[in-house]
Coordinates of C-alpha atoms (C1' of nucleotides) in Angstrom, one line a residue:
Chain X
X1 CA -9.4 17.3 -11.8
X2 CA -11.0 16.1 -8.6
X3 CA -11.9 12.5 -7.9
X4 CA -15.6 13.3 -8.3
X5 CA -14.8 15.0 -11.6
X6 CA -13.0 12.0 -12.9
X7 CA -15.8 9.6 -12.4
X8 CA -18.8 11.8 -13.3
X9 CA -20.4 15.1 -12.5
X10 CA -21.0 14.5 -8.8
X11 CA -19.7 17.9 -7.5
X12 CA -21.8 19.4 -4.8
X13 CA -23.7 16.3 -4.0
X14 CA -24.2 15.6 -0.3
X15 CA -23.1 12.2 0.8
X16 CA -26.3 11.1 2.5
X17 CA -28.6 12.4 -0.1
X18 CA -31.2 9.7 -0.8
X19 CA -31.2 7.7 -4.0
X20 CA -34.8 8.3 -4.9
X21 CA -34.9 12.1 -4.6
X22 CA -31.8 12.6 -6.8
X23 CA -31.7 13.4 -10.4
X24 CA -31.0 10.3 -12.4
X25 CA -27.3 9.7 -12.9
X26 CA -25.3 6.9 -14.2
X27 CA -25.4 4.2 -11.5
X28 CA -22.2 2.7 -12.7
X29 CA -20.3 5.9 -12.2
X30 CA -21.9 6.4 -8.9
X31 CA -20.7 3.0 -7.7
X32 CA -17.2 3.9 -8.6
X33 CA -17.3 7.4 -7.0
X34 CA -18.6 6.0 -3.8
X35 CA -16.1 3.2 -3.9
X36 CA -13.4 5.9 -4.0
X37 CA -15.0 7.6 -1.0
X38 CA -14.9 4.4 1.0
X39 CA -11.4 3.6 0.0
X40 CA -10.3 7.1 1.1
X41 CA -11.8 6.5 4.5
X42 CA -11.0 2.8 5.1
X43 CA -7.9 2.4 3.1
X44 CA -7.5 1.3 -0.5
X45 CA -7.7 -2.4 0.5
X46 CA -10.6 -1.7 2.8
X47 CA -13.2 -1.4 0.1
X48 CA -16.5 -3.1 1.0
X49 CA -19.3 -3.5 -1.5
X50 CA -21.7 -3.8 1.3
X51 CA -20.7 -0.4 2.5
X52 CA -21.0 1.1 -0.9
X53 CA -24.5 -0.3 -1.3
X54 CA -25.4 1.1 2.2
X55 CA -24.3 4.6 1.1
X56 CA -26.2 4.4 -2.1
X57 CA -29.3 3.3 -0.3
X58 CA -29.5 0.0 -2.1
X59 CA -28.9 -3.6 -1.1
X60 CA -25.6 -5.3 -1.9
X61 CA -27.0 -7.8 -4.4
X62 CA -28.0 -4.9 -6.7
X63 CA -24.4 -4.0 -7.2
X64 CA -23.8 -7.3 -8.9
X65 CA -26.0 -6.2 -11.8
X66 CA -23.2 -3.7 -12.6
X67 CA -20.0 -5.4 -11.5
X68 CA -19.4 -9.1 -11.5
X69 CA -17.2 -8.9 -8.5
X70 CA -15.3 -6.7 -6.1
X71 CA -12.1 -7.1 -8.2
X72 CA -14.1 -5.8 -11.2
X73 CA -14.7 -2.6 -9.3
X74 CA -11.0 -2.3 -8.6
X75 CA -10.2 -3.0 -12.2
X76 CA -12.6 -0.3 -13.4
X77 CA -11.0 2.2 -11.0
X78 CA -7.6 1.2 -12.1
X79 CA -8.5 1.7 -15.7
X80 CA -10.1 5.0 -15.0
X81 CA -7.2 6.2 -12.9
X82 CA -4.5 5.2 -15.4
X83 CA -6.5 7.0 -18.1
X84 CA -7.1 10.1 -16.0
X85 CA -3.4 10.3 -15.0
X86 CA -2.3 10.0 -18.6
X87 CA -4.8 12.5 -19.9
X88 CA -3.8 15.0 -17.2
X89 CA -0.1 14.8 -18.2
X90 CA -0.9 14.8 -21.9
X91 CA -3.1 17.9 -21.5
X92 CA -0.5 19.7 -19.5
X93 CA 2.2 19.4 -22.2
X94 CA -0.2 19.8 -25.1
X95 CA 0.9 22.4 -27.5
X96 CA 4.2 23.1 -25.7
X97 CA 7.4 23.5 -27.6
X98 CA 9.7 20.5 -27.3
X99 CA 12.4 20.8 -24.7
X100 CA 13.3 20.7 -21.0
X101 CA 10.4 23.0 -20.0
X102 CA 7.9 20.6 -21.6
X103 CA 9.5 17.7 -19.8
X104 CA 9.3 19.5 -16.5
X105 CA 5.7 20.4 -17.1
X106 CA 4.9 16.7 -17.5
X107 CA 6.9 15.9 -14.4
X108 CA 4.9 18.4 -12.4
X109 CA 1.6 17.5 -13.9
X110 CA 2.2 13.8 -12.9
X111 CA 3.0 14.7 -9.3
X112 CA 0.1 17.2 -9.2
X113 CA -2.4 14.6 -10.4
X114 CA -1.1 12.0 -7.9
X115 CA -1.4 14.4 -4.9
X116 CA -4.9 15.4 -6.0
X117 CA -5.9 11.8 -6.4
X118 CA -4.2 9.9 -3.6
X119 CA -6.6 7.0 -3.5
X120 CA -6.2 6.2 -7.2
X121 CA -2.5 6.8 -6.9
X122 CA -2.2 4.2 -4.3
X123 CA -4.2 1.8 -6.4
X124 CA -2.1 2.5 -9.4
X125 CA 1.4 2.7 -7.9
X126 CA 1.4 0.7 -4.7
X127 CA -0.8 -2.3 -5.5
X128 CA -2.1 -2.6 -2.0
X129 CA -5.0 -4.9 -2.8
X130 CA -4.0 -8.5 -2.0
X131 CA -5.4 -10.6 -4.8
X132 CA -6.0 -7.9 -7.4
X133 CA -4.0 -7.8 -10.6
X134 CA -5.1 -5.2 -13.1
X135 CA -6.3 -6.5 -16.5
X136 CA -4.4 -5.7 -19.6
X137 CA -7.0 -3.2 -20.7
X138 CA -6.9 -1.4 -17.4
X139 CA -3.1 -1.3 -17.6
X140 CA -3.0 0.0 -21.2
X141 CA -2.8 3.8 -20.6
X142 CA 0.4 3.3 -18.7
X143 CA 2.1 2.2 -21.9
X144 CA 0.9 5.4 -23.5
X145 CA 2.3 7.4 -20.6
X146 CA 5.7 5.7 -21.0
X147 CA 5.6 6.5 -24.7
X148 CA 4.8 10.1 -24.1
X149 CA 7.7 10.3 -21.7
X150 CA 10.0 8.7 -24.1
X151 CA 9.0 11.1 -26.8
X152 CA 9.7 14.0 -24.5
X153 CA 13.1 12.7 -23.7
X154 CA 13.9 12.2 -27.3
X155 CA 13.0 15.8 -28.0
X156 CA 15.4 17.0 -25.3
X157 CA 18.2 14.9 -26.8
X158 CA 17.4 16.1 -30.3
X159 CA 17.6 19.7 -29.0
X160 CA 20.9 19.0 -27.4
X161 CA 19.7 19.5 -23.9
X162 CA 20.2 16.0 -22.6
X163 CA 22.7 13.2 -23.3
X164 CA 21.6 10.2 -25.4
X165 CA 22.0 8.0 -22.4
X166 CA 18.7 9.2 -21.1
X167 CA 16.9 7.4 -23.8
X168 CA 17.7 4.0 -22.5
X169 CA 15.9 2.1 -19.8
X170 CA 17.8 4.0 -17.2
X171 CA 16.3 7.4 -18.1
X172 CA 12.7 6.1 -18.0
X173 CA 13.4 4.3 -14.7
X174 CA 14.9 7.3 -13.0
X175 CA 12.2 9.7 -14.2
X176 CA 9.4 7.6 -13.0
X177 CA 11.2 6.7 -9.8
X178 CA 11.6 10.3 -9.0
X179 CA 8.0 11.0 -9.5
X180 CA 7.0 7.9 -7.5
X181 CA 9.4 8.7 -4.7
X182 CA 8.2 12.2 -4.1
X183 CA 4.6 11.2 -4.3
X184 CA 5.0 8.1 -2.1
X185 CA 6.9 10.0 0.6
X186 CA 4.4 12.8 0.6
X187 CA 1.3 10.6 0.7
X188 CA 2.7 8.2 3.3
X189 CA 4.2 10.8 5.7
X190 CA 2.0 13.9 5.2
X191 CA -1.2 12.8 3.5
X192 CA -3.2 16.0 3.9
X193 CA -0.7 18.4 2.5
X194 CA -1.1 20.1 -0.9
X195 CA 1.4 20.3 -3.7
X196 CA 2.9 23.6 -2.7
X197 CA 3.0 23.1 1.0
X198 CA 4.0 19.4 1.2
X199 CA 7.3 18.6 2.8
X200 CA 8.3 16.5 -0.2
X201 CA 6.3 17.9 -3.1
X202 CA 7.7 21.3 -2.3
X203 CA 11.0 20.1 -3.6
X204 CA 9.8 18.6 -6.8
X205 CA 11.7 21.2 -8.9
X206 CA 14.9 20.2 -7.1
X207 CA 14.2 16.6 -8.0
X208 CA 13.7 17.5 -11.7
X209 CA 16.8 19.6 -11.5
X210 CA 18.7 16.5 -10.2
X211 CA 17.5 14.5 -13.2
X212 CA 18.6 17.2 -15.6
X213 CA 21.9 17.7 -13.9
X214 CA 22.8 14.0 -14.3
X215 CA 21.9 13.9 -18.0
X216 CA 22.7 17.4 -19.0
X217 CA 24.7 17.4 -22.3
X218 CA 28.3 18.2 -21.4
X219 CA 28.1 16.7 -17.9
X220 CA 30.1 13.7 -16.9
X221 CA 28.8 10.3 -18.1
Chain L
X1 CA 19.6 -10.0 6.7
X2 CA 16.6 -12.1 5.9
X3 CA 13.1 -11.6 7.3
X4 CA 13.5 -14.7 9.3
X5 CA 16.8 -13.5 10.5
X6 CA 15.4 -10.3 11.7
X7 CA 12.8 -11.8 13.9
X8 CA 14.6 -14.8 15.3
X9 CA 16.7 -17.8 14.2
X10 CA 14.1 -19.5 12.2
X11 CA 16.2 -20.3 9.1
X12 CA 15.6 -23.7 7.7
X13 CA 12.4 -24.4 9.5
X14 CA 9.7 -26.0 7.4
X15 CA 6.4 -24.0 7.5
X16 CA 4.1 -26.9 8.4
X17 CA 6.4 -28.2 11.2
X18 CA 4.3 -29.0 14.2
X19 CA 4.5 -26.9 17.3
X20 CA 5.0 -29.7 19.7
X21 CA 7.9 -31.4 18.0
X22 CA 9.9 -28.3 17.6
X23 CA 12.6 -27.0 19.8
X24 CA 11.3 -24.4 22.2
X25 CA 11.6 -21.0 20.7
X26 CA 10.3 -17.6 21.7
X27 CA 6.6 -17.7 20.9
X28 CA 6.4 -14.0 20.5
X29 CA 9.1 -14.0 17.8
X30 CA 7.4 -16.8 16.1
X31 CA 4.1 -15.0 16.0
X32 CA 5.8 -12.0 14.3
X33 CA 7.7 -14.2 11.9
X34 CA 4.6 -16.1 10.8
X35 CA 2.7 -12.9 10.6
X36 CA 5.3 -11.7 8.1
X37 CA 4.7 -14.9 6.1
X38 CA 1.0 -14.3 6.0
X39 CA 1.4 -10.7 5.0
X40 CA 3.7 -11.7 2.2
X41 CA 1.1 -14.1 0.8
X42 CA -2.1 -12.2 1.5
X43 CA -0.9 -8.6 1.3
X44 CA 0.3 -6.4 4.1
X45 CA -3.3 -5.5 5.0
X46 CA -4.4 -9.1 4.7
X47 CA -2.9 -10.2 8.0
X48 CA -5.3 -12.6 9.9
X49 CA -4.5 -13.6 13.4
X50 CA -6.7 -16.7 12.9
X51 CA -4.4 -17.7 10.1
X52 CA -1.3 -17.1 12.2
X53 CA -2.7 -19.3 14.9
X54 CA -3.6 -22.0 12.4
X55 CA -0.1 -22.1 11.1
X56 CA 1.3 -22.3 14.6
X57 CA -1.0 -25.1 15.5
X58 CA -2.7 -23.2 18.3
X59 CA -6.1 -21.5 18.7
X60 CA -6.6 -17.8 18.1
X61 CA -7.4 -16.9 21.7
X62 CA -3.9 -18.0 22.7
X63 CA -2.4 -15.2 20.6
X64 CA -4.0 -12.7 22.8
X65 CA -1.7 -13.7 25.7
X66 CA 1.1 -12.2 23.7
X67 CA -0.5 -9.3 21.8
X68 CA -3.4 -7.3 23.0
X69 CA -4.8 -6.8 19.5
X70 CA -4.0 -7.1 15.8
X71 CA -2.7 -3.6 15.7
X72 CA -0.3 -4.4 18.4
X73 CA 1.2 -7.0 16.1
X74 CA 1.5 -4.5 13.3
X75 CA 3.1 -2.1 15.7
X76 CA 5.7 -4.6 16.9
X77 CA 6.5 -5.4 13.3
X78 CA 6.8 -1.7 12.5
X79 CA 9.2 -1.2 15.4
X80 CA 11.2 -4.2 14.4
X81 CA 11.4 -3.2 10.8
X82 CA 12.3 0.4 11.5
X83 CA 15.1 -0.8 13.8
X84 CA 16.3 -3.4 11.4
X85 CA 16.4 -1.0 8.5
X86 CA 18.3 1.6 10.6
X87 CA 20.8 -1.0 11.9
X88 CA 21.4 -2.3 8.4
X89 CA 22.3 1.1 7.1
X90 CA 24.4 2.0 10.2
X91 CA 26.3 -1.3 9.9
X92 CA 27.0 -0.7 6.3
X93 CA 28.6 2.7 6.8
X94 CA 30.3 1.7 10.1
X95 CA 33.9 2.6 10.1
X96 CA 33.9 4.2 6.7
X97 CA 35.8 7.4 6.1
X98 CA 33.5 10.4 5.7
X99 CA 32.6 11.4 2.2
X100 CA 30.5 10.7 -0.8
X101 CA 31.4 7.0 -0.8
X102 CA 30.1 6.6 2.6
X103 CA 26.9 8.4 1.6
X104 CA 26.4 6.1 -1.4
X105 CA 27.0 3.1 0.7
X106 CA 24.2 4.1 3.0
X107 CA 22.0 4.8 0.0
X108 CA 22.7 1.4 -1.4
X109 CA 22.3 -0.3 2.0
X110 CA 18.9 1.2 2.4
X111 CA 17.7 0.1 -1.0
X112 CA 19.2 -3.3 -0.4
X113 CA 17.4 -3.8 2.9
X114 CA 14.1 -2.8 1.4
X115 CA 14.3 -5.1 -1.5
X116 CA 15.3 -7.9 0.8
X117 CA 12.4 -7.1 3.2
X118 CA 9.5 -6.1 0.9
X119 CA 6.8 -6.8 3.5
X120 CA 8.3 -4.7 6.2
X121 CA 9.1 -2.1 3.6
X122 CA 5.5 -1.8 2.6
X123 CA 4.5 -1.6 6.2
X124 CA 7.1 1.1 6.9
X125 CA 6.9 3.2 3.8
X126 CA 3.5 2.8 2.3
X127 CA 1.1 2.6 5.3
X128 CA -1.3 0.1 3.6
X129 CA -3.1 -0.9 6.8
X130 CA -6.4 1.1 7.2
X131 CA -6.7 2.0 10.8
X132 CA -3.1 1.4 11.9
X133 CA -0.9 4.3 13.0
X134 CA 2.5 3.4 14.4
X135 CA 3.2 4.3 18.0
X136 CA 5.9 6.8 18.9
X137 CA 8.2 4.1 20.1
X138 CA 7.8 2.1 17.0
X139 CA 8.6 5.2 14.9
X140 CA 11.6 6.2 16.9
X141 CA 14.4 4.5 14.8
X142 CA 13.3 6.5 11.8
X143 CA 14.5 9.7 13.6
X144 CA 17.8 8.0 14.1
X145 CA 18.0 7.2 10.4
X146 CA 17.3 10.8 9.5
X147 CA 20.0 11.9 12.0
X148 CA 22.5 9.4 10.5
X149 CA 21.7 10.7 7.0
X150 CA 22.1 14.3 8.1
X151 CA 25.4 13.5 9.6
X152 CA 26.6 11.9 6.4
X153 CA 25.5 15.0 4.4
X154 CA 27.3 17.3 6.8
X155 CA 30.5 15.4 6.3
X156 CA 30.2 15.7 2.6
X157 CA 29.7 19.4 2.9
X158 CA 32.6 19.8 5.3
X159 CA 34.8 17.9 2.8
X160 CA 33.8 20.2 0.1
X161 CA 32.0 17.6 -1.9
X162 CA 28.5 19.0 -1.7
X163 CA 27.0 22.4 -1.4
X164 CA 25.6 23.6 1.9
X165 CA 22.1 23.7 0.4
X166 CA 22.0 19.9 0.8
X167 CA 21.8 20.3 4.6
X168 CA 18.4 21.9 4.5
X169 CA 15.0 20.1 4.4
X170 CA 15.4 19.8 0.7
X171 CA 18.5 17.5 0.7
X172 CA 16.9 15.1 3.2
X173 CA 13.6 15.1 1.3
X174 CA 15.3 14.4 -2.0
X175 CA 17.6 11.7 -0.7
X176 CA 14.8 9.8 1.0
X177 CA 12.5 10.3 -2.0
X178 CA 15.0 8.8 -4.3
X179 CA 15.4 5.7 -2.2
X180 CA 11.6 5.5 -1.8
X181 CA 11.0 6.0 -5.5
X182 CA 13.4 3.3 -6.6
X183 CA 12.1 0.8 -4.0
X184 CA 8.5 1.6 -4.6
X185 CA 8.7 1.2 -8.4
X186 CA 10.7 -2.0 -8.1
X187 CA 8.4 -3.6 -5.5
X188 CA 5.2 -2.5 -7.2
X189 CA 6.1 -3.4 -10.8
X190 CA 8.6 -6.3 -10.5
X191 CA 8.2 -7.7 -7.0
X192 CA 10.3 -10.8 -7.5
X193 CA 13.5 -9.3 -8.9
X194 CA 16.7 -8.9 -6.9
X195 CA 18.8 -5.8 -6.3
X196 CA 21.1 -6.3 -9.3
X197 CA 18.5 -7.6 -11.8
X198 CA 15.6 -5.3 -11.0
X199 CA 14.5 -2.9 -13.7
X200 CA 14.6 0.0 -11.2
X201 CA 17.1 -1.0 -8.6
X202 CA 19.6 -1.7 -11.3
X203 CA 19.9 2.0 -11.8
X204 CA 20.3 3.0 -8.2
X205 CA 23.8 4.3 -8.8
X206 CA 22.5 6.6 -11.5
X207 CA 19.9 7.9 -9.0
X208 CA 22.6 8.6 -6.5
X209 CA 24.7 10.2 -9.2
X210 CA 21.7 12.5 -9.9
X211 CA 21.6 13.5 -6.3
X212 CA 25.3 14.3 -6.3
X213 CA 25.2 16.1 -9.6
X214 CA 22.6 18.5 -8.3
X215 CA 24.4 19.3 -5.1
X216 CA 28.0 19.0 -6.3
X217 CA 30.1 21.8 -5.1
X218 CA 30.7 24.1 -8.0
X219 CA 27.5 23.2 -9.9
X220 CA 24.7 25.6 -10.5
X221 CA 22.6 26.4 -7.5
Chain N
dG1 C1' -32.8 -3.3 -11.7
dT2 C1' -34.3 -3.8 -7.4
dC3 C1' -35.7 -6.5 -3.7
dT4 C1' -35.9 -10.6 0.0
dA5 C1' -33.8 -14.4 1.6
dT6 C1' -30.1 -17.2 2.1
dA7 C1' -25.7 -19.7 2.1
dC8 C1' -21.4 -19.6 3.4
dT9 C1' -17.0 -18.2 5.3
dC10 C1' -14.2 -15.4 7.8
dT11 C1' -12.9 -12.1 11.3
dG12 C1' -11.4 -10.1 16.0
dA13 C1' -12.1 -10.5 20.5
dT14 C1' -13.7 -12.2 25.4
dA15 C1' -15.0 -15.5 29.4
dG16 C1' -13.7 -18.9 32.0
dA17 C1' -12.0 -23.8 32.8
dC18 C1' -7.8 -26.3 33.3
Chain P
dG1 C1' -0.4 -20.4 28.3
dT2 C1' -3.4 -23.3 26.4
dC3 C1' -7.9 -24.8 25.6
dT4 C1' -13.4 -24.8 24.6
dA5 C1' -17.2 -22.1 23.8
dT6 C1' -19.1 -18.2 22.2
dC7 C1' -20.2 -13.6 20.9
dA8 C1' -21.1 -10.4 17.6
dG9 C1' -20.4 -9.1 13.5
dA10 C1' -18.5 -8.5 8.9
dG11 C1' -18.1 -9.8 4.2
dT12 C1' -18.9 -11.8 -0.9
dA13 C1' -21.9 -13.9 -3.6
dT14 C1' -26.2 -16.4 -5.5
dA15 C1' -31.2 -17.7 -6.3
dG16 C1' -35.3 -16.3 -7.5
dA17 C1' -39.6 -13.2 -7.0
dC18 C1' -41.3 -8.9 -8.7

DNA sequence: GTCTATACTCTGATAGAC
DNA sequence: GTCTATCAGAGTATAGAC
């Protein structure tokens, strides 16, 4: 799902289209979508509400009818991103039979979403905004993601595919670190590349294989 | 080595110490050290030369006698960080016998340095500063680090400890991604923790073991 | 919900005296 | 190398009319 698709149905809209001559859309969603545009161009920490207002064809004070502060915009984007990421992974593994294949599908879906949503990924995983700390509500979907992952690991253990050790803190830490590492390296060093062509994402299957090799039932502890 | 140690011998100096009453030190190094302080407090992208000048007890224009622009400060810090990181890893493996143990020592040293220098790590690995692109000179030590890593992998292959496949792009990508992933997760989610206590760095040996398990000679391709 | 007007603070950077 | 003075601009946020 694209950035625009996450926020609202903004696909096909030209950036400089005037506010008046446009079909009525949810202003709140538009603020978030344009904020993402600005963050993509100026850096995640470079969001300026004045610039957002400029692009919307309104004056900065008008934005404060929708968001109490700049951090409130960040928080809304954090919540939205965490939710979208979780939903993307959950949707990808939905209906699959338990086992390593399902686990790998989730692994891939997570990386896929991050590469497709680099701005939100940076906000979620890198915390590049000085004073901003996400609210508990915004952070909530992350716990769901961890639970989903733990469930997937449990299935693999139950099926005899992975050792029990993977269910501890270590397994979760390694799995998320591997995702984070591939995504971070890719976005930092080769931002424009796609999932298949990226110098790092290209080897995501090898990364997953490493994880499995370490925890495979029958391998050394 | 501490941040202060990297830049110059500033250990034990109190932050508010006046400029006049202090033993003469290299102003250039002091600018960089205080810049790191500010970045640590305000975020990497939140560096303000005015704030640096304030803490040094001088006026902002004076800084421009040493650095042509704010990006020049970032670039100097990038160069310094890349060099320090490389040197830390090189020093750790210096004199060790070739093999997996040497490789793991480098792996650990890299993570160790990053956790000990979170601000420089963010600058080097996350690119959180909007317009800033490091110069070729600043970036140079990174190539040395890659060469050192490649050398270490070659030794392991020669010794029969790892499969030849590790020498391709994939091996380098995975190794650096694993380091980056553990460090990123640790710094983003539990910034204050140390190497041994961190929820993610605590499992760095398991991450290395995963890498080895995947490429171990005799394991499945 | 939008506007005008405004208050306030901060920034990076330059010119030129000393 | 330091200063004063200054530019030229950005930003967040609020008050209050409409």
